[in-house]
CSV table of C-alpha atoms in Angstrom, one decimal:
chain,number,residue,atom,x,y,z
A,1,MET,CA,-12.4,22.0,0.6
A,2,ARG,CA,-13.7,25.1,2.6
A,3,ARG,CA,-17.2,24.3,4.7
A,4,HIS,CA,-20.4,25.6,3.0
A,5,PRO,CA,-21.1,28.7,4.4
A,6,ARG,CA,-23.7,28.4,7.1
A,7,PRO,CA,-27.3,29.2,5.6
A,8,PHE,CA,-26.5,26.7,2.6
A,9,VAL,CA,-25.0,23.7,6.0
A,10,LEU,CA,-28.1,23.9,6.9
A,11,THR,CA,-30.0,23.4,3.6
A,12,ALA,CA,-27.6,20.6,3.8
A,13,VAL,CA,-29.0,19.5,7.0
A,14,ALA,CA,-32.1,19.4,6.2
A,15,LEU,CA,-32.4,17.6,3.1
A,16,LEU,CA,-29.9,14.8,5.5
A,17,THR,CA,-32.8,14.6,8.0
A,18,ALA,CA,-35.3,15.1,5.7
A,19,ALA,CA,-33.6,11.6,3.7
A,20,ALA,CA,-33.4,9.7,6.5
A,21,CYS,CA,-37.1,9.9,7.0
A,22,GLY,CA,-37.8,9.3,3.9
A,23,GLY,CA,-36.0,6.2,4.6
A,24,GLY,CA,-37.0,5.1,8.0
A,25,VAL,CA,-33.6,5.3,9.1
A,26,HIS,CA,-33.0,4.0,12.6
A,27,GLY,CA,-29.5,3.3,12.5
A,28,SER,CA,-26.4,5.2,13.3
A,29,PRO,CA,-24.1,7.1,11.1
A,30,GLY,CA,-20.3,4.7,10.8
A,31,ALA,CA,-17.2,6.5,12.2
A,32,SER,CA,-16.0,9.4,10.4
A,33,GLY,CA,-11.9,7.5,11.0
A,34,LEU,CA,-11.1,4.7,12.5
A,35,ARG,CA,-8.8,5.9,14.9
A,36,ASP,CA,-4.7,5.1,13.2
A,37,PRO,CA,-2.9,5.6,15.4
A,38,TYR,CA,-0.4,8.9,13.4
A,39,PHE,CA,-4.1,9.5,10.7
A,40,PRO,CA,-6.9,8.9,13.0
A,41,LYS,CA,-9.2,10.7,10.8
A,42,LEU,CA,-8.0,7.9,7.8
A,43,GLY,CA,-10.6,4.9,6.7
A,44,ASN,CA,-14.5,4.3,8.0
A,45,GLY,CA,-16.2,2.4,10.5
A,46,GLY,CA,-19.9,0.6,9.7
A,47,TYR,CA,-18.2,-0.7,6.8
A,48,ASP,CA,-16.2,-3.2,4.9
A,49,VAL,CA,-15.3,-3.1,1.0
A,50,THR,CA,-14.8,-6.3,-0.1
A,51,HIS,CA,-14.6,-4.6,-4.2
A,52,TYR,CA,-13.7,-1.4,-6.8
A,53,ALA,CA,-14.7,-0.3,-9.3
A,54,LEU,CA,-12.8,2.6,-10.3
A,55,ASN,CA,-14.1,4.6,-14.0
A,56,LEU,CA,-10.6,7.2,-15.2
A,57,ALA,CA,-10.2,9.3,-18.1
A,58,TYR,CA,-7.8,11.9,-17.7
A,59,ASP,CA,-6.2,14.2,-19.9
A,60,PRO,CA,-3.3,15.6,-19.6
A,61,ASP,CA,-2.7,18.8,-21.2
A,62,THR,CA,-5.8,20.3,-18.7
A,63,HIS,CA,-4.9,18.0,-15.8
A,64,ARG,CA,-8.9,17.9,-15.5
A,65,LEU,CA,-9.9,14.1,-13.9
A,66,LYS,CA,-13.5,12.6,-14.4
A,67,GLY,CA,-14.0,9.2,-12.7
A,68,THR,CA,-16.8,7.2,-11.4
A,69,ALA,CA,-16.3,5.2,-8.7
A,70,THR,CA,-18.4,1.8,-7.3
A,71,LEU,CA,-17.8,0.8,-4.5
A,72,THR,CA,-19.6,-2.6,-3.2
A,73,ALA,CA,-19.5,-2.4,0.7
A,74,THR,CA,-20.8,-5.0,3.4
A,75,ALA,CA,-22.2,-2.9,6.9
A,76,LEU,CA,-20.9,-4.1,9.6
A,77,GLN,CA,-23.7,-2.1,11.5
A,78,ASP,CA,-27.1,-1.0,11.3
A,79,LEU,CA,-26.0,2.3,9.1
A,80,SER,CA,-27.8,5.8,8.5
A,81,ALA,CA,-24.7,7.4,6.8
A,82,PHE,CA,-21.2,6.3,5.9
A,83,ASN,CA,-18.4,8.2,5.5
A,84,LEU,CA,-15.3,7.9,2.0
A,85,ASP,CA,-11.8,9.5,2.3
A,86,LEU,CA,-11.6,12.3,-0.9
A,87,ARG,CA,-9.3,14.9,-1.4
A,88,GLY,CA,-10.2,17.9,-3.4
A,89,LEU,CA,-12.0,17.0,-6.9
A,90,THR,CA,-16.5,17.9,-6.9
A,91,VAL,CA,-18.8,15.7,-6.3
A,92,ALA,CA,-21.3,15.6,-8.9
A,93,GLY,CA,-23.9,13.5,-7.1
A,94,VAL,CA,-24.3,9.9,-5.1
A,95,THR,CA,-25.9,7.2,-5.3
A,96,VAL,CA,-26.0,3.5,-2.1
A,97,ASP,CA,-28.3,1.2,-4.6
A,98,LYS,CA,-29.0,2.5,-7.3
A,99,LYS,CA,-30.8,5.3,-5.3
A,100,ARG,CA,-30.0,9.5,-5.0
A,101,ALA,CA,-27.9,9.7,-1.9
A,102,VAL,CA,-27.7,12.5,0.1
A,103,SER,CA,-23.8,13.8,0.6
A,104,ARG,CA,-21.8,16.5,1.9
A,105,ARG,CA,-18.5,17.3,2.0
A,106,ALA,CA,-16.0,18.8,5.2
A,107,GLY,CA,-12.3,18.4,4.5
A,108,SER,CA,-10.9,14.8,3.0
A,109,GLU,CA,-14.4,13.6,4.6
A,110,LEU,CA,-17.3,13.1,1.8
A,111,THR,CA,-20.9,11.1,4.5
A,112,VAL,CA,-23.2,10.3,2.6
A,113,ARG,CA,-26.7,9.4,4.0
A,114,PRO,CA,-28.1,6.3,1.7
A,115,PHE,CA,-32.3,6.6,1.6
A,116,ASP,CA,-32.7,3.8,2.8
A,117,GLU,CA,-30.9,2.4,5.5
A,118,LEU,CA,-28.3,-0.5,5.6
A,119,PRO,CA,-29.3,-2.9,7.8
A,120,LYS,CA,-25.8,-5.4,9.4
A,121,GLY,CA,-25.1,-7.7,7.1
A,122,HIS,CA,-26.3,-5.9,4.1
A,123,THR,CA,-24.7,-5.7,0.5
A,124,PHE,CA,-25.0,-2.1,-0.7
A,125,ARG,CA,-23.3,-1.0,-4.1
A,126,THR,CA,-22.1,3.1,-3.5
A,127,VAL,CA,-21.8,5.3,-7.3
A,128,VAL,CA,-20.0,8.5,-7.2
A,129,ARG,CA,-19.1,10.2,-9.8
A,130,TYR,CA,-15.9,13.4,-9.4
A,131,SER,CA,-14.5,15.2,-11.8
A,132,GLY,CA,-10.8,17.9,-10.4
A,133,GLU,CA,-7.2,18.9,-10.8
A,134,PRO,CA,-6.4,16.4,-8.3
A,135,VAL,CA,-3.9,17.0,-6.0
A,136,THR,CA,-0.2,16.2,-4.8
A,137,ILE,CA,-0.5,15.3,-1.4
A,138,THR,CA,2.1,16.6,1.1
A,139,ASP,CA,3.2,13.7,3.8
A,140,PRO,CA,3.5,14.9,7.1
A,141,ASP,CA,7.6,14.1,6.8
A,142,GLY,CA,7.9,16.2,4.0
A,143,SER,CA,7.8,13.7,1.0
A,144,GLU,CA,5.0,13.8,-1.6
A,145,GLU,CA,2.1,12.1,-3.0
A,146,GLY,CA,-1.8,11.4,-4.3
A,147,TRP,CA,-1.8,12.6,-7.9
A,148,LEU,CA,1.6,13.6,-9.5
A,149,ARG,CA,2.3,15.6,-12.4
A,150,THR,CA,4.8,14.1,-14.9
A,151,ALA,CA,6.5,15.6,-18.5
A,152,ASP,CA,4.0,12.8,-20.4
A,153,GLY,CA,0.9,12.3,-17.9
A,154,ALA,CA,0.1,11.9,-13.7
A,155,LEU,CA,1.3,9.0,-11.3
A,156,GLY,CA,-1.4,7.9,-8.8
A,157,LEU,CA,0.3,6.5,-5.6
A,158,GLY,CA,-0.8,6.6,-2.4
A,159,GLU,CA,1.3,5.9,1.0
A,160,PRO,CA,0.1,6.6,3.1
A,161,THR,CA,-2.5,8.2,2.2
A,162,GLY,CA,-2.4,9.5,-1.7
A,163,SER,CA,-4.7,7.6,-2.4
A,164,MET,CA,-7.7,9.0,-1.4
A,165,ALA,CA,-6.5,12.8,-3.8
A,166,TRP,CA,-8.2,10.1,-7.5
A,167,PHE,CA,-10.8,8.2,-6.1
A,168,PRO,CA,-13.8,7.5,-2.4
A,169,GLY,CA,-12.4,4.9,-0.9
A,170,ASN,CA,-12.2,3.4,2.8
A,171,HIS,CA,-8.5,4.5,2.6
A,172,HIS,CA,-7.1,2.3,6.4
A,173,PRO,CA,-4.8,-0.9,4.8
A,174,SER,CA,-7.6,-2.6,7.3
A,175,ASP,CA,-9.8,-2.7,4.5
A,176,LYS,CA,-8.7,-4.3,1.5
A,177,ALA,CA,-10.3,-5.5,-1.5
A,178,THR,CA,-10.7,-6.3,-5.0
A,179,TYR,CA,-10.8,-3.5,-8.0
A,180,ALA,CA,-11.6,-3.2,-11.4
A,181,ILE,CA,-9.4,-0.2,-12.9
A,182,ALA,CA,-10.0,1.3,-16.3
A,183,VAL,CA,-8.9,4.9,-17.3
A,184,THR,CA,-9.5,5.9,-20.5
A,185,VAL,CA,-6.0,8.7,-22.0
A,186,PRO,CA,-5.1,10.7,-25.1
A,187,LYS,CA,-3.9,8.5,-28.1
A,188,GLY,CA,-0.3,8.5,-27.7
A,189,VAL,CA,-0.1,7.6,-24.1
A,190,ARG,CA,-0.4,4.8,-22.0
A,191,ALA,CA,-2.1,3.9,-18.7
A,192,VAL,CA,-0.6,1.4,-16.4
A,193,SER,CA,-1.3,-0.2,-13.3
A,194,ASN,CA,-2.5,-3.0,-11.1
A,195,GLY,CA,-3.1,-6.9,-11.4
A,196,GLU,CA,-3.5,-7.9,-15.8
A,197,LEU,CA,-4.5,-5.7,-18.2
A,198,THR,CA,-7.3,-6.7,-19.8
A,199,GLY,CA,-8.4,-4.9,-22.6
A,200,ALA,CA,-7.6,-2.4,-24.2
A,201,LYS,CA,-10.1,-0.2,-26.9
A,202,ARG,CA,-9.7,2.9,-29.0
A,203,SER,CA,-13.1,5.3,-29.2
A,204,ALA,CA,-14.2,5.2,-32.1
A,205,TYR,CA,-11.6,8.1,-33.5
A,206,GLY,CA,-8.8,6.9,-32.2
A,207,LYS,CA,-8.4,10.4,-30.4
A,208,SER,CA,-8.5,8.2,-27.1
A,209,THR,CA,-7.5,4.3,-25.5
A,210,THR,CA,-9.6,3.2,-22.9
A,211,TYR,CA,-7.3,0.7,-20.3
A,212,THR,CA,-8.4,-1.8,-18.1
A,213,TRP,CA,-6.6,-3.2,-15.8
A,214,ARG,CA,-7.6,-6.2,-13.3
A,215,VAL,CA,-6.9,-7.1,-9.1
A,216,THR,CA,-8.8,-10.2,-8.5
A,217,GLN,CA,-6.7,-10.7,-4.8
A,218,PRO,CA,-7.7,-8.3,-1.9
A,219,MET,CA,-5.3,-5.3,-2.2
A,220,ALA,CA,-5.0,-1.9,0.5
A,221,SER,CA,-6.3,1.4,-1.0
A,222,TYR,CA,-2.1,2.7,-0.8
A,223,VAL,CA,-0.4,-0.5,-3.1
A,224,ALA,CA,-2.5,1.0,-5.7
A,225,THR,CA,-1.7,2.8,-8.3
A,226,VAL,CA,-2.0,4.3,-11.5
A,227,ALA,CA,0.7,6.0,-14.5
A,228,ILE,CA,0.3,7.3,-17.5
A,229,GLY,CA,2.8,8.5,-19.8
A,230,LYS,CA,4.3,7.0,-23.3
A,231,PHE,CA,5.8,3.9,-21.5
A,232,GLU,CA,7.2,1.1,-23.6
A,233,THR,CA,6.1,-1.9,-22.0
A,234,HIS,CA,7.0,-5.9,-22.2
A,235,THR,CA,6.2,-10.1,-21.1
A,236,SER,CA,7.2,-12.2,-20.1
A,237,ARG,CA,7.7,-14.5,-17.4
A,238,THR,CA,9.5,-16.1,-14.4
A,239,PRO,CA,10.9,-19.6,-14.0
A,240,ALA,CA,8.1,-21.2,-12.4
A,241,GLY,CA,4.9,-19.7,-15.1
A,242,ILE,CA,3.7,-15.7,-13.4
A,243,PRO,CA,3.5,-13.8,-16.2
A,244,VAL,CA,6.1,-10.1,-16.0
A,245,TYR,CA,4.5,-7.3,-17.2
A,246,THR,CA,7.5,-4.1,-17.3
A,247,ALA,CA,6.7,-0.4,-18.1
A,248,VAL,CA,8.9,2.3,-18.9
A,249,ASP,CA,9.8,5.9,-19.5
A,250,PRO,CA,11.4,5.5,-22.8
A,251,GLU,CA,14.7,8.3,-21.0
A,252,GLU,CA,15.3,5.8,-18.4
A,253,ALA,CA,14.1,2.2,-20.6
A,254,GLU,CA,18.9,1.9,-21.7
A,255,ALA,CA,19.0,1.8,-17.9
A,256,SER,CA,16.8,-0.8,-16.6
A,257,GLU,CA,17.7,-3.1,-19.1
A,258,LYS,CA,20.0,-5.1,-17.5
A,259,VAL,CA,18.2,-5.1,-14.3
A,260,LEU,CA,15.0,-5.4,-15.6
A,261,ALA,CA,15.9,-8.9,-16.9
A,262,ARG,CA,16.9,-10.0,-13.6
A,263,LEU,CA,13.6,-9.5,-11.8
A,264,PRO,CA,12.2,-13.4,-13.7
A,265,GLU,CA,15.5,-14.6,-11.2
A,266,VAL,CA,14.4,-11.9,-8.2
A,267,VAL,CA,10.6,-13.5,-8.7
A,268,ASP,CA,12.3,-16.7,-8.2
A,269,TRP,CA,14.8,-16.3,-5.4
A,270,GLU,CA,12.5,-14.6,-3.0
A,271,THR,CA,9.9,-17.5,-3.7
A,272,ARG,CA,12.0,-20.0,-2.9
A,273,THR,CA,12.8,-17.4,0.3
A,274,PHE,CA,8.7,-16.6,1.0
A,275,GLY,CA,7.3,-18.4,0.1
A,276,PRO,CA,4.7,-19.0,-3.8
A,277,TYR,CA,4.3,-15.9,-4.8
A,278,PRO,CA,1.2,-14.6,-3.8
A,279,PHE,CA,-0.7,-12.8,-6.4
A,280,SER,CA,-1.2,-13.5,-10.1
A,281,SER,CA,1.2,-11.2,-12.1
A,282,THR,CA,4.9,-9.6,-10.8
A,283,GLY,CA,6.7,-6.9,-12.7
A,284,ALA,CA,7.8,-3.1,-13.0
A,285,ILE,CA,7.1,0.3,-13.4
A,286,VAL,CA,9.9,2.8,-13.9
A,287,ALA,CA,8.6,6.5,-14.3
A,288,ARG,CA,11.6,9.0,-15.0
A,289,GLU,CA,13.6,10.4,-12.8
A,290,GLY,CA,12.4,12.8,-10.7
A,291,ASP,CA,8.7,12.1,-11.1
A,292,SER,CA,8.9,10.8,-7.0
A,293,GLY,CA,11.3,10.7,-4.6
A,294,TYR,CA,11.1,7.4,-3.7
A,295,ALA,CA,9.8,4.3,-4.5
A,296,LEU,CA,6.7,2.1,-3.6
A,297,GLU,CA,5.6,-0.9,-3.4
A,298,THR,CA,2.8,-0.7,-5.5
A,299,GLN,CA,0.7,-4.5,-5.3
A,300,ASN,CA,2.2,-6.5,-8.8
A,301,ARG,CA,4.7,-4.1,-10.2
A,302,PRO,CA,5.9,-1.8,-7.8
A,303,VAL,CA,7.0,2.1,-9.1
A,304,PHE,CA,10.3,3.4,-9.2
A,305,PRO,CA,11.8,7.2,-10.1
A,306,GLY,CA,14.2,5.4,-12.2
A,307,ALA,CA,16.5,2.5,-12.7
A,308,PRO,CA,16.4,1.0,-9.6
A,309,ASP,CA,19.9,-2.0,-8.4
A,310,VAL,CA,19.2,-4.9,-7.8
A,311,GLY,CA,18.6,-4.5,-3.9
A,312,LEU,CA,15.8,-2.1,-4.9
A,313,LEU,CA,14.7,-4.5,-7.4
A,314,VAL,CA,14.5,-7.4,-4.1
A,315,HIS,CA,13.4,-5.6,-1.4
A,316,GLU,CA,10.8,-3.4,-3.4
A,317,LEU,CA,9.8,-7.0,-5.0
A,318,ALA,CA,9.4,-8.4,-1.5
A,319,HIS,CA,7.0,-6.7,-0.3
A,320,GLN,CA,4.5,-8.1,-2.3
A,321,TRP,CA,5.1,-10.8,0.8
A,322,TYR,CA,5.2,-8.3,3.1
A,323,GLY,CA,3.2,-5.6,3.1
A,324,ASP,CA,1.3,-6.4,0.0
A,325,SER,CA,-0.2,-10.2,0.2
A,326,VAL,CA,0.2,-9.5,5.3
A,327,THR,CA,-0.2,-6.0,5.4
A,328,PRO,CA,-0.8,-3.5,8.9
A,329,LYS,CA,-3.2,-3.3,11.1
A,330,SER,CA,-1.7,0.7,11.5
A,331,TRP,CA,0.7,2.5,10.7
A,332,ARG,CA,2.8,1.5,14.0
A,333,ASP,CA,3.1,-1.6,12.1
A,334,MET,CA,5.6,0.0,9.8
A,335,TRP,CA,8.8,-2.4,10.1
A,336,LEU,CA,7.0,-5.7,9.3
A,337,ASN,CA,6.9,-4.1,6.0
A,338,GLU,CA,10.5,-2.7,5.5
A,339,GLY,CA,11.8,-4.6,8.0
A,340,PHE,CA,11.1,-7.8,7.0
A,341,ALA,CA,12.3,-5.8,2.9
A,342,THR,CA,15.7,-4.2,4.4
A,343,TYR,CA,16.2,-8.2,5.6
A,344,ALA,CA,15.6,-9.7,1.8
A,345,GLU,CA,18.9,-7.3,0.7
A,346,TRP,CA,21.4,-8.3,3.8
A,347,LEU,CA,19.4,-13.1,2.5
A,348,TRP,CA,20.0,-11.0,-1.6
A,349,GLU,CA,23.4,-10.8,-0.2
A,350,GLU,CA,24.2,-13.5,1.8
A,351,GLN,CA,23.6,-15.2,-1.2
A,352,HIS,CA,24.8,-14.0,-4.1
A,353,GLU,CA,28.8,-13.7,-3.0
A,354,GLY,CA,28.5,-10.3,-1.6
A,355,ASP,CA,27.9,-9.4,2.6
A,356,SER,CA,26.8,-11.5,4.8
A,357,ALA,CA,23.7,-11.3,6.5
A,358,GLN,CA,25.6,-11.7,10.0
A,359,GLU,CA,28.1,-8.7,8.3
A,360,SER,CA,24.8,-6.3,7.3
A,361,PHE,CA,23.9,-6.3,10.7
A,362,ASP,CA,27.1,-5.6,12.7
A,363,ALA,CA,27.1,-2.3,9.8
A,364,ALA,CA,24.6,-1.3,11.1
A,365,TYR,CA,25.5,-2.2,14.6
A,366,ASP,CA,28.4,-0.2,14.4
A,367,HIS,CA,27.0,3.3,13.6
A,368,ALA,CA,27.6,5.6,16.0
A,369,ALA,CA,25.1,5.2,20.0
A,370,ASP,CA,23.4,8.5,18.8
A,371,SER,CA,23.3,7.6,14.5
A,372,ALA,CA,18.9,7.3,13.3
A,373,VAL,CA,19.4,4.0,13.4
A,374,TRP,CA,18.9,4.5,17.4
A,375,ALA,CA,16.2,7.5,17.2
A,376,PHE,CA,13.6,5.1,18.4
A,377,PRO,CA,11.7,1.5,18.4
A,378,PRO,CA,11.0,0.4,14.6
A,379,ALA,CA,7.6,-0.9,16.7
A,380,ASP,CA,6.5,2.6,18.3
A,381,PRO,CA,7.9,5.7,15.8
A,382,PRO,CA,7.4,9.1,18.0
A,383,SER,CA,4.5,10.5,15.4
A,384,ALA,CA,3.4,10.3,11.1
A,385,SER,CA,6.5,12.2,9.8
A,386,HIS,CA,8.4,9.3,11.8
A,387,ILE,CA,7.2,5.5,10.4
A,388,SER,CA,9.9,5.9,7.7
A,389,ASP,CA,12.5,6.6,9.8
A,390,SER,CA,16.1,4.3,8.9
A,391,PRO,CA,14.8,2.6,12.5
A,392,VAL,CA,11.9,0.8,10.9
A,393,TYR,CA,13.3,-0.1,8.4
A,394,THR,CA,17.6,-1.2,9.6
A,395,ARG,CA,16.7,-1.6,13.3
A,396,GLY,CA,13.0,-3.4,12.2
A,397,ALA,CA,16.0,-5.9,9.8
A,398,MET,CA,18.3,-6.3,13.1
A,399,VAL,CA,15.1,-7.7,15.0
A,400,LEU,CA,14.1,-10.5,12.3
A,401,HIS,CA,18.3,-11.3,13.1
A,402,ARG,CA,18.3,-12.1,16.6
A,403,ILE,CA,15.3,-13.6,15.4
A,404,ARG,CA,17.5,-16.1,13.3
A,405,LYS,CA,20.1,-15.8,16.0
A,406,THR,CA,17.5,-16.6,18.5
A,407,VAL,CA,15.6,-20.0,17.4
A,408,GLY,CA,18.9,-20.8,14.5
A,409,ASP,CA,18.2,-21.3,10.9
A,410,ALA,CA,16.3,-23.4,10.2
A,411,ARG,CA,13.6,-22.5,11.7
A,412,PHE,CA,13.5,-19.2,10.8
A,413,PHE,CA,13.5,-19.8,7.8
A,414,ALA,CA,10.8,-21.2,7.7
A,415,LEU,CA,9.1,-19.0,9.2
A,416,LEU,CA,10.0,-16.2,6.5
A,417,LYS,CA,7.3,-18.9,4.4
A,418,SER,CA,4.9,-19.8,7.7
A,419,TRP,CA,4.1,-16.3,8.6
A,420,PRO,CA,3.8,-14.8,4.9
A,421,ALA,CA,1.5,-18.0,4.5
A,422,ASP,CA,-0.5,-17.8,7.4
A,423,HIS,CA,-1.8,-14.5,6.4
A,424,LYS,CA,-2.0,-14.6,3.2
A,425,TYR,CA,-3.9,-11.2,2.2
A,426,GLY,CA,-5.0,-10.3,5.8
A,427,ASN,CA,-3.3,-7.7,8.4
A,428,ALA,CA,-1.5,-8.2,11.1
A,429,ASP,CA,0.2,-6.1,14.1
A,430,THR,CA,3.2,-6.0,15.9
A,431,HIS,CA,1.4,-8.6,18.4
A,432,ASP,CA,0.5,-10.4,16.4
A,433,PHE,CA,3.4,-11.0,15.0
A,434,THR,CA,6.2,-11.8,18.1
A,435,ALA,CA,3.0,-14.4,19.3
A,436,TYR,CA,3.4,-15.8,16.5
A,437,VAL,CA,6.8,-16.3,17.0
A,438,GLU,CA,6.8,-17.8,19.9
A,439,ARG,CA,4.2,-20.3,19.9
A,440,ALA,CA,6.1,-22.0,17.3
A,441,ASN,CA,9.4,-21.6,19.2
A,442,PRO,CA,7.9,-22.5,22.5
A,443,THR,CA,11.0,-23.1,24.2
A,444,LYS,CA,12.6,-19.7,23.3
A,445,LYS,CA,10.0,-17.8,24.7
A,446,ASP,CA,12.8,-16.4,27.4
A,447,ALA,CA,15.0,-15.5,24.9
A,448,LEU,CA,12.7,-14.1,22.2
A,449,ALA,CA,11.0,-11.4,24.9
A,450,GLU,CA,14.2,-10.4,25.3
A,451,VAL,CA,14.9,-9.5,21.7
A,452,TRP,CA,11.6,-7.5,22.2
A,453,LYS,CA,12.4,-5.1,24.9
A,454,ASP,CA,16.2,-4.5,23.8
A,455,TRP,CA,15.4,-5.3,19.5
A,456,LEU,CA,11.7,-3.8,18.8
A,457,TYR,CA,10.6,-2.0,21.6
A,458,GLY,CA,13.8,-1.0,23.8
A,459,LYS,CA,15.4,2.9,23.7
A,460,GLY,CA,18.2,3.4,22.0
A,461,LYS,CA,21.4,1.6,21.4
A,462,PRO,CA,20.7,-2.2,22.9
A,463,ASP,CA,23.9,-3.6,24.0
A,464,GLU,CA,26.7,-6.0,21.2
A,465,PRO,CA,25.5,-8.8,21.5
A,466,ASP,CA,27.4,-12.4,22.0
A,467,THR,CA,27.6,-13.4,18.0
A,468,PRO,CA,27.7,-17.4,17.7
C-alpha cells in the first residue's frame, strides 16, 4: 500500500503520540522485522502469538475477502507499539484488550499503538477488522503464493511470506501458534483448512455456509491454508486410527483415487519410520492442476496441484514431522525440511522394491560437476530466490545419507525418530541439528565434522565418497 501524503502522516503521528500519552507508555516499540537472513522484514519483535482466531468471509464472484483476526499474544518486553505483517487489504479498525488502538500502514507493516502500555509478560488480545481483494504475491524465485484465485474459489498458500495476504500476524516460522479458522462461503462451495472440521453451519436462508476448523497443535503461519471450491470430501482413518480428511477438486477425483487410497498406508509407514504422527489428523487437498505451480506441506493436509504420485505424497506427508512439527528457526534452514522429505522418498523406494537409498545417492552424485545440485551448499543458499533450489532438496538428502553411512543404520534410524520427538512443535536450525547428531554419536564426531565440511557447507562437488 502506498504511503499517505505527508500532512496525513503528521496527523497520524500526532494521534499516535496522544494515544501513548493517554496510556502513560514507558516501553519501547517491538522490532518491525526479525532479521531473517533472506526476509529481514518478515515477522515482528516484542511479542509471541499463542493463538489466532480468524473469522473470514469470501465471495468468489466478487473476489472480496472480509475478515476479523483476533490474536492472543504475550509481550516479550515492555511494549509501546508493535507490528503485524499484512500485505494489501484495508484495515477498518484495531483494538487491543478491547480498547481502540491507533494503527498505520507502511508497505506490508501494520503498526499498532495500544492505548495502554503492554508490560513484559502481559497476555493481550488484538482484534483487526479488514477487507478487500486479497493479493497474489510473487516470490523471489518467480513462484506465486498468497491468495490464488481458482476457477471456482481460491487457494491460500503461505510459503514463505504468503499468509500475510489473507490475515495479519507475526508471519515468521519462528512464531508458532494454535488456530481457530471460520470461513463463510456462498452456497455450492466448501472451505477447507487445517486441523479438524468442527462445524458447517448454513445461514438462515441457506445462501451461505460457515465452515469452522480448529488447530490444537502449534502451527507456523506459512503452513496455514484455506482452500475454497467445489471439493469432494472423504473421511477415513489410518491403521493406527488417525482421522483422515481429503478434499479433491471434481476434475481430479478419478486421477487421485488410487494414490489417495494409499494415504493411510503412507502415514502408517512414516509413523513406523519417523515416530508417532505429531498431529491429530491427516489428509490432503487436491486442487485443480494449474491452480498452483507446486505442492505444499500445509499442516495436517498437504496441498497438491492436481493428482500426486506416491513419491510426492510420501514427500509432503514426511514434512508433517520435518518442517511442520520441527520448524526452521529461519529460512536459511530449509534443507532441514526438504532434505529429510527427499530422503523419505529414497527410503520409501528402498523399502518398497525400488532403488536403494545408496542407488539414489549415486544417481544424484553422478550429475555433471556443473549440475545445479552442486551450485551451493544446502545449509547456505546464496539468496531468497534459491531457498527452494535442488541443493536444498537433493544435496540435503545426500547429507543425511552420509550421516547414515557414518553412524550406521541402527543409530541413523534411531535419529530419524529422536530428532522430531525431541524438538516436537518447536524450532531448530542447522547448528542445533549438527550438534544433536554429534551428541548422539560422540565417537563419530571427527567423521561427522568431515560430513559437515564437505557435504553440508562445502562449495562445489565433494570428492567421491567410499561406499561400504
